[in-house]
Amino acid sequence: MSPALRRICALVRKEFLQVIRDPSSIAIAIVQPLFLLFIFGYGISLDATHVPVACVVDATGPNAREFIGGLYQSQYFSPRIYGSMAEAEQAMIKGDAMATIWIRSDFERQAMTGNGKIEVIVNGVDANTARLVQGYLIGHWGQWLLKQGATMGLELKPRIWFNAEVRSRNYLLPGIIAVIMTLTGTLLTAMVVAREWERGTMEALLSTPVTISEVIVGKVIPYFLLGMAGMGLSVLTARWLFQVPLVGSHWLLLAVSCLYMLAALAMGLFISSFSKNQFIAGQLAIITTYLPAFMLSGFIFDIHSMPTVIQWLTHIIPARYFVTILQTLFLAGDVHGLVIKNAVYMAGLAAFFLLLVARNSRKRLD
Amino acid sequence: MWTRVIALIIKEFLAILRDRKARITLIGPPIVQLIIFGYAATFDLKEVPYAVYDEDSSLASREFLARFEGANAFRKVAVLQKEDEIRQLIDTQQVLLVLHIPPRFQSRLTREGNAPVQVIIDGRNSNTAMLALNYVNEIAANFTLNMARQKGLSGPAAQLVVRAWYNPNLESQWFIVPGIVGLLTMVVTLMVTALSIAREREAGTFDQLLVTPMNPFELLVGKTVPGLVIGLFEGSIIVLLTVFWFGVPLRGSVPALYIGLLFFSLSIIGVGLMISSIAATQQQGLLGAFLFMVPAVTLSGFATPIANMPEIVQKFTLFNPFRYFLVVVRKVFLEGAGMELLLTEYLCMAAIGVVTLFTAALMFRRRMY
Amino acid sequence: MSEAISLKHVSKSFRVGKNTVQALNDLNLAVEKGIVTALVGPDAAGKTTLMRLVMGLLLPDAGEITVFGHSVQREAATVQEMTGYMPQRFGLYEDLTVQENMELYAELKGLSRQGRRERYDLLFRMSGLAPFTSRMSGRLSGGMKQKLGLICTLLSSPQLLILDEPTVGVDPLSRRELWQIIRNAVENEGMTVLLSTAYLDEAERCEQVILLNRGRIVGQGRPSSFLEPLKGRTFFVTSQKGLRRDLALELSALPSVVDVALQADGVRVIAKKGGLEPLCGVNVTAIAPRFEDAFVTLLTQAQEAPSLTGQHSAPNASPCENAPSLTKPLAVGSATNEDVIVVKDLEKWFGAFCAVNKVSFTVKRGEIFGLLGANGAGKSTTFRMLCGLLPATRGVLQVSGENLLRASSRARMKIGYMAQRFSLYGNLTVLQNLRFFAGAYGLKDKRREERIQWALTEFGLTPFQDFTAMALSLGHKQRLALAAALMHEPDILFLDEPTSGVDPLARREFWREIHRLAQRGVTVLVTTHFMEEAEYCDRLLIMSRGEVLVQGAPQELKAQYGMASIEELFVSLLERREERL
């Protein structure tokens, strides 16, 4: 074995021993992925069902009854009849009802002339839920219109591809894997390198014949493997515990994850190349990589809906590309064009950061 | 006693604010985060890319499709000629949805009164998919009603008139941005307090403090006040930005908001000092703050409603002070609530604050051994 | 070629904030092969920078550095391969075992697999670490850590060994063992050693000494060559009356005196050129100078403007009436018979481990009481229990009649405490720190301002009052810490290794202050690693493994065991004890 290889092996071995013995490294690498998956798997859901709806029906005819009756059949609503609008409004203010449906007493007569009105008030504070509820009601109304045979009209036949049950978990959990890998790759790496500076071990290391690239490789290998282990763990948990389908090829997923891991590590090493203090390195890593991976990657919030400037900003965030690939591989399958395009961007960013690291690292203390 | 407490408070402020870098990290990142998150954290649909595959090309189909072109939420990017083009466009995310109008659309519409339209939606992001589908639904229903009015009725018909209280245009920003007031106040207060004792322990100054005549209660007050002042200050800046930059209406009473902010800051300081008195090093303090913050944000109703969570997780959120503050801040901002509607929330946050602060004070000394 | 290291016109500066600090200034230097060269000097003299430059870890701004003829700037890799370097806080991985640390450095230094075992065995035997190979290095005592660090650098039998303060914070026994390892390496393997040290007795035993101050060489040569200019200027003064430390304070005020130090039952005095003026009521004997005297003199000269010399006549030339009298009465409140600190059968258990076992002692008012022991002997634990930072498991513990753990604020007003490491607020200014501690002790308004002014002037901190505490030199930090501990004029002062890592000049200054306090009746309890400082105490106690070995006045103890110094006493006691175990 060449001396360089021997030195790298020794460094990797050392790093592994340290990880095993340092509870906070284990916490970040193994416990944290599971923790986040559980929190997100169970805690976050955008699927509003059984929304409490207050119904005030002043009309007595069959058409109004049929409209309200239909609500009981839907999984989206849990309707409740109130005697007057005042009561219903009170329920809205207290938060007991998300929306109120009011059918006035002259409804039947007006409806025959086509001027019937079904009035809906939604609580708009939670705009997203409000919009979903509004949408559900519109769908319900459309069906009611057709069923009444009042008119001819359109019949929408929606087909939702890739996520037929429309579970938000199915796209949130693959997304969170990107966040998890960012934490291991960037936060942990930046902090362990800073720790070597703080404890003075870096000075001792640099005074041996070891070269700076060997030191870097010695850091990259163990945390790469650790990050990939966390990734594997996350995929297994998502797949088997939370029943997220994995349609695409496992090998492609592995290959792309490796690429992202490299980019995350490069960012971690880059941060640690100019911050030799654990606290600052940690904060920098959280602000520049973790939060963007969370907010700007399209993992929860759709990038399309963001203002142009911020959309432009998302292009320099590797997590953005990875989240797209993850959601596609998990739910849609091997869409080669899309995966390759995003992978190329990711590789470009990884190379860019690695280049910066190489430029910034010298075997010296100043 | 007050001489000692005041000396400690002055020292804490100096320690936090003397360093220019520290001052910048206290003010800069939160404001940048507010601006970015304020714009990025949105569930509103804008310019959803879609494609049209019209096999009928009739007057009716064109009329139907024209309604989409007029809508802000949609942006047409392609007109398809073949069915197999659909797959490719959706797979590569060039379009979110495809409107497929089958042949004989117009004749079925006029003769059978019932014409199917196929909507194919990319469900990878199910929330976006649902919202987009709802838009399509609305357009279709209005189209139907319009047809009915033009061509004559054969049965009862009614219009659905939807009004939204508090947030008439259903803007996500109105929902998210007031939440950020709480989020950033929490982050800053937690950072200031969760590391304060751990930092003193690492530097050895905590021993120095313990041998002075100061008692745990004085220590607690001295450590709490700076966090509280910084928390309230940070919160105020963000409230101002929320109102004047993002234009979110502040309808309720300002005192009601500040009472909430006060109790909320206290409860977070309690948590922060508790973490700090357990942690031996700053790194552990940071990790502890992180471990508290992630579930506190996720399980608060900040971005996703608590009502959507499983029953047991919903129970768990009762221990989360952020949950209560979100109710306060949103009720005051949008619903115009006064204090009388928020008593439960105040009480819960105060209870969490008392328990955590008390525990922290107990642990100041105990952790030493 | 007999030069191992050569520096020609080397300069190095650093940017600190807006200022540029000149760490090394046009330095020319040659280190001979095959011997031990000591690098001494006060804080911030440029010692560490020099070593890092030689290792190629820093680049000089100007000049040329060669190691065995190889240019460090151009052939850093070659130099690093033939050199072993031990930084100040040696880079041991604390969460790796002794063996794993050795393996790591063996691989990094390219030690061949064959013969590695024997090398390990040899080094472990030499360092006495053989029984601890599977222990985490973070759990080793300070002395053992340093030894491990040293043998890690020796692994590949380098031709040159560079050690940055290898013995700092290490007890005398471990210090001796470290030196044996270094000597071995020089004698058996022909290594060249360059080391920096704060212990001047160590420097004196080296073949060559380089004295560095503010980035320049103040002196270089054999230790004995430093003593030449001091011939006839060192004296030993004893007095029948009063305490020797009071005598020392009075002597130091004399114009002809450069420096004083307590030693045995008297005071060691260095006079300016021209000798000591005549003194009354005391015995003055001329003694041989030692290296420390040279160090102090050279640095005092470098710091002060050159003073007029040769104006004093010989000691016995003047009549007694004109000479200052050194027989003033005792200051009020000095050592009385009142017991201020009482410790009886004190025990501390951490689980099954007994850190302090049945320790008993008393300290009287106005007394300076020293607590000595090797690393891990239990002196810090005892200390922390006394200050009320740690509860005792069993035993009586009284400071001014109360146990500080449960004591009221009022009782804690009586004590001042100075922690082992510098533990004031680093990012606050000197003034802000003083204000805080004044407030923390409940001082108000006028009295507060008075005490702050007192602290600033008394400790010479006025010029630095707007400096952040972090930016002060170690000596000044120490003064600030002492000032903070004295803000409220405590009766009792607790000092935990107050001078660890402080350069000899600052250390002397510090002790002078302590003596002044004791003179005013303040009781002082102090722990220390420096055995010569043990001589500065009125009484002391030596601990090992949680137990008291001996206690008494330094002179009595030395007489009782027939030892020349406390250090010898300490080492022999510990060795005897180790043998018994």
PDB file of C-alpha atoms in Angstrom, chain A residues 263-365:
ATOM      1  CA  ALA A 263     -22.291  18.429  -2.995  1.00  0.00           C
ATOM      2  CA  ALA A 264     -23.390  18.604   0.652  1.00  0.00           C
ATOM      3  CA  LEU A 265     -19.941  17.524   1.867  1.00  0.00           C
ATOM      4  CA  ALA A 266     -18.278  20.055  -0.384  1.00  0.00           C
ATOM      5  CA  MET A 267     -20.422  22.788   1.139  1.00  0.00           C
ATOM      6  CA  GLY A 268     -19.557  21.580   4.631  1.00  0.00           C
ATOM      7  CA  LEU A 269     -15.851  21.563   3.865  1.00  0.00           C
ATOM      8  CA  PHE A 270     -16.146  24.957   2.252  1.00  0.00           C
ATOM      9  CA  ILE A 271     -17.788  26.421   5.350  1.00  0.00           C
ATOM     10  CA  SER A 272     -15.147  24.894   7.599  1.00  0.00           C
ATOM     11  CA  SER A 273     -12.342  26.199   5.420  1.00  0.00           C
ATOM     12  CA  PHE A 274     -13.019  29.727   6.616  1.00  0.00           C
ATOM     13  CA  SER A 275     -14.640  29.184   9.990  1.00  0.00           C
ATOM     14  CA  LYS A 276     -12.503  27.410  12.536  1.00  0.00           C
ATOM     15  CA  ASN A 277     -14.991  27.743  15.345  1.00  0.00           C
ATOM     16  CA  GLN A 278     -17.632  25.079  15.863  1.00  0.00           C
ATOM     17  CA  PHE A 279     -20.340  27.459  16.928  1.00  0.00           C
ATOM     18  CA  ILE A 280     -19.965  29.760  13.950  1.00  0.00           C
ATOM     19  CA  ALA A 281     -19.528  26.843  11.564  1.00  0.00           C
ATOM     20  CA  GLY A 282     -22.717  25.301  12.913  1.00  0.00           C
ATOM     21  CA  GLN A 283     -24.720  28.476  12.568  1.00  0.00           C
ATOM     22  CA  LEU A 284     -23.374  29.148   9.093  1.00  0.00           C
ATOM     23  CA  ALA A 285     -24.250  25.636   8.021  1.00  0.00           C
ATOM     24  CA  ILE A 286     -27.790  25.960   9.342  1.00  0.00           C
ATOM     25  CA  ILE A 287     -28.418  29.349   7.772  1.00  0.00           C
ATOM     26  CA  THR A 288     -26.813  28.745   4.397  1.00  0.00           C
ATOM     27  CA  THR A 289     -27.723  25.131   3.740  1.00  0.00           C
ATOM     28  CA  TYR A 290     -30.254  23.678   6.125  1.00  0.00           C
ATOM     29  CA  LEU A 291     -32.856  26.435   6.021  1.00  0.00           C
ATOM     30  CA  PRO A 292     -32.698  26.822   2.226  1.00  0.00           C
ATOM     31  CA  ALA A 293     -32.981  23.049   1.861  1.00  0.00           C
ATOM     32  CA  PHE A 294     -36.123  23.373   3.922  1.00  0.00           C
ATOM     33  CA  MET A 295     -37.748  26.459   2.520  1.00  0.00           C
ATOM     34  CA  LEU A 296     -36.409  26.990  -0.972  1.00  0.00           C
ATOM     35  CA  SER A 297     -36.013  23.500  -2.362  1.00  0.00           C
ATOM     36  CA  GLY A 298     -39.612  22.936  -3.332  1.00  0.00           C
ATOM     37  CA  PHE A 299     -39.888  20.333  -0.619  1.00  0.00           C
ATOM     38  CA  ILE A 300     -42.950  21.934   0.984  1.00  0.00           C
ATOM     39  CA  PHE A 301     -43.504  25.122  -0.938  1.00  0.00           C
ATOM     40  CA  ASP A 302     -43.782  24.992  -4.695  1.00  0.00           C
ATOM     41  CA  ILE A 303     -40.989  26.885  -6.409  1.00  0.00           C
ATOM     42  CA  HIS A 304     -43.372  27.939  -9.204  1.00  0.00           C
ATOM     43  CA  SER A 305     -45.361  30.027  -6.772  1.00  0.00           C
ATOM     44  CA  MET A 306     -42.395  32.014  -5.482  1.00  0.00           C
ATOM     45  CA  PRO A 307     -41.518  35.482  -6.763  1.00  0.00           C
ATOM     46  CA  THR A 308     -39.107  35.484  -9.692  1.00  0.00           C
ATOM     47  CA  VAL A 309     -36.146  36.759  -7.696  1.00  0.00           C
ATOM     48  CA  ILE A 310     -36.467  33.981  -5.185  1.00  0.00           C
ATOM     49  CA  GLN A 311     -36.987  31.413  -7.922  1.00  0.00           C
ATOM     50  CA  TRP A 312     -33.737  32.596  -9.383  1.00  0.00           C
ATOM     51  CA  LEU A 313     -32.090  32.241  -5.980  1.00  0.00           C
ATOM     52  CA  THR A 314     -33.190  28.607  -5.717  1.00  0.00           C
ATOM     53  CA  HIS A 315     -30.969  27.737  -8.666  1.00  0.00           C
ATOM     54  CA  ILE A 316     -27.829  27.886  -6.559  1.00  0.00           C
ATOM     55  CA  ILE A 317     -29.271  25.541  -3.946  1.00  0.00           C
ATOM     56  CA  PRO A 318     -28.275  21.937  -4.654  1.00  0.00           C
ATOM     57  CA  ALA A 319     -31.190  20.657  -2.570  1.00  0.00           C
ATOM     58  CA  ARG A 320     -33.590  22.079  -5.124  1.00  0.00           C
ATOM     59  CA  TYR A 321     -32.385  19.678  -7.793  1.00  0.00           C
ATOM     60  CA  PHE A 322     -32.214  16.784  -5.414  1.00  0.00           C
ATOM     61  CA  VAL A 323     -35.765  17.286  -4.126  1.00  0.00           C
ATOM     62  CA  THR A 324     -37.072  17.305  -7.685  1.00  0.00           C
ATOM     63  CA  ILE A 325     -35.233  14.084  -8.446  1.00  0.00           C
ATOM     64  CA  LEU A 326     -36.344  12.447  -5.212  1.00  0.00           C
ATOM     65  CA  GLN A 327     -40.016  13.254  -5.717  1.00  0.00           C
ATOM     66  CA  THR A 328     -39.797  12.014  -9.274  1.00  0.00           C
ATOM     67  CA  LEU A 329     -37.943   8.792  -8.506  1.00  0.00           C
ATOM     68  CA  PHE A 330     -40.221   7.951  -5.626  1.00  0.00           C
ATOM     69  CA  LEU A 331     -43.542   8.763  -7.256  1.00  0.00           C
ATOM     70  CA  ALA A 332     -43.130   9.008 -11.003  1.00  0.00           C
ATOM     71  CA  GLY A 333     -40.307   6.609 -11.813  1.00  0.00           C
ATOM     72  CA  ASP A 334     -37.213   6.854 -13.983  1.00  0.00           C
ATOM     73  CA  VAL A 335     -37.818   9.963 -16.003  1.00  0.00           C
ATOM     74  CA  HIS A 336     -34.352  10.005 -17.469  1.00  0.00           C
ATOM     75  CA  GLY A 337     -34.470  13.402 -19.084  1.00  0.00           C
ATOM     76  CA  LEU A 338     -35.505  15.130 -15.881  1.00  0.00           C
ATOM     77  CA  VAL A 339     -33.190  13.172 -13.612  1.00  0.00           C
ATOM     78  CA  ILE A 340     -30.146  13.680 -15.799  1.00  0.00           C
ATOM     79  CA  LYS A 341     -30.775  17.374 -16.247  1.00  0.00           C
ATOM     80  CA  ASN A 342     -31.052  17.966 -12.513  1.00  0.00           C
ATOM     81  CA  ALA A 343     -28.141  15.649 -11.772  1.00  0.00           C
ATOM     82  CA  VAL A 344     -25.943  17.661 -14.107  1.00  0.00           C
ATOM     83  CA  TYR A 345     -26.783  20.868 -12.259  1.00  0.00           C
ATOM     84  CA  MET A 346     -26.068  19.161  -8.958  1.00  0.00           C
ATOM     85  CA  ALA A 347     -22.758  17.814 -10.185  1.00  0.00           C
ATOM     86  CA  GLY A 348     -21.861  21.273 -11.401  1.00  0.00           C
ATOM     87  CA  LEU A 349     -22.526  22.780  -7.975  1.00  0.00           C
ATOM     88  CA  ALA A 350     -20.611  19.962  -6.261  1.00  0.00           C
ATOM     89  CA  ALA A 351     -17.639  20.550  -8.522  1.00  0.00           C
ATOM     90  CA  PHE A 352     -17.840  24.286  -7.923  1.00  0.00           C
ATOM     91  CA  PHE A 353     -17.763  23.909  -4.140  1.00  0.00           C
ATOM     92  CA  LEU A 354     -15.016  21.275  -4.249  1.00  0.00           C
ATOM     93  CA  LEU A 355     -12.960  23.630  -6.356  1.00  0.00           C
ATOM     94  CA  LEU A 356     -13.452  26.370  -3.789  1.00  0.00           C
ATOM     95  CA  VAL A 357     -12.397  23.974  -1.027  1.00  0.00           C
ATOM     96  CA  ALA A 358      -9.267  23.005  -2.932  1.00  0.00           C
ATOM     97  CA  ARG A 359      -8.450  26.665  -3.484  1.00  0.00           C
ATOM     98  CA  ASN A 360      -9.083  27.619   0.129  1.00  0.00           C
ATOM     99  CA  SER A 361      -7.221  24.800   1.855  1.00  0.00           C
ATOM    100  CA  ARG A 362      -3.540  25.031   2.410  1.00  0.00           C
ATOM    101  CA  LYS A 363      -1.363  23.059   4.713  1.00  0.00           C
ATOM    102  CA  ARG A 364      -0.800  26.048   6.907  1.00  0.00           C
ATOM    103  CA  LEU A 365      -2.281  27.666   9.948  1.00  0.00           C
TER     104      LEU A 365
END
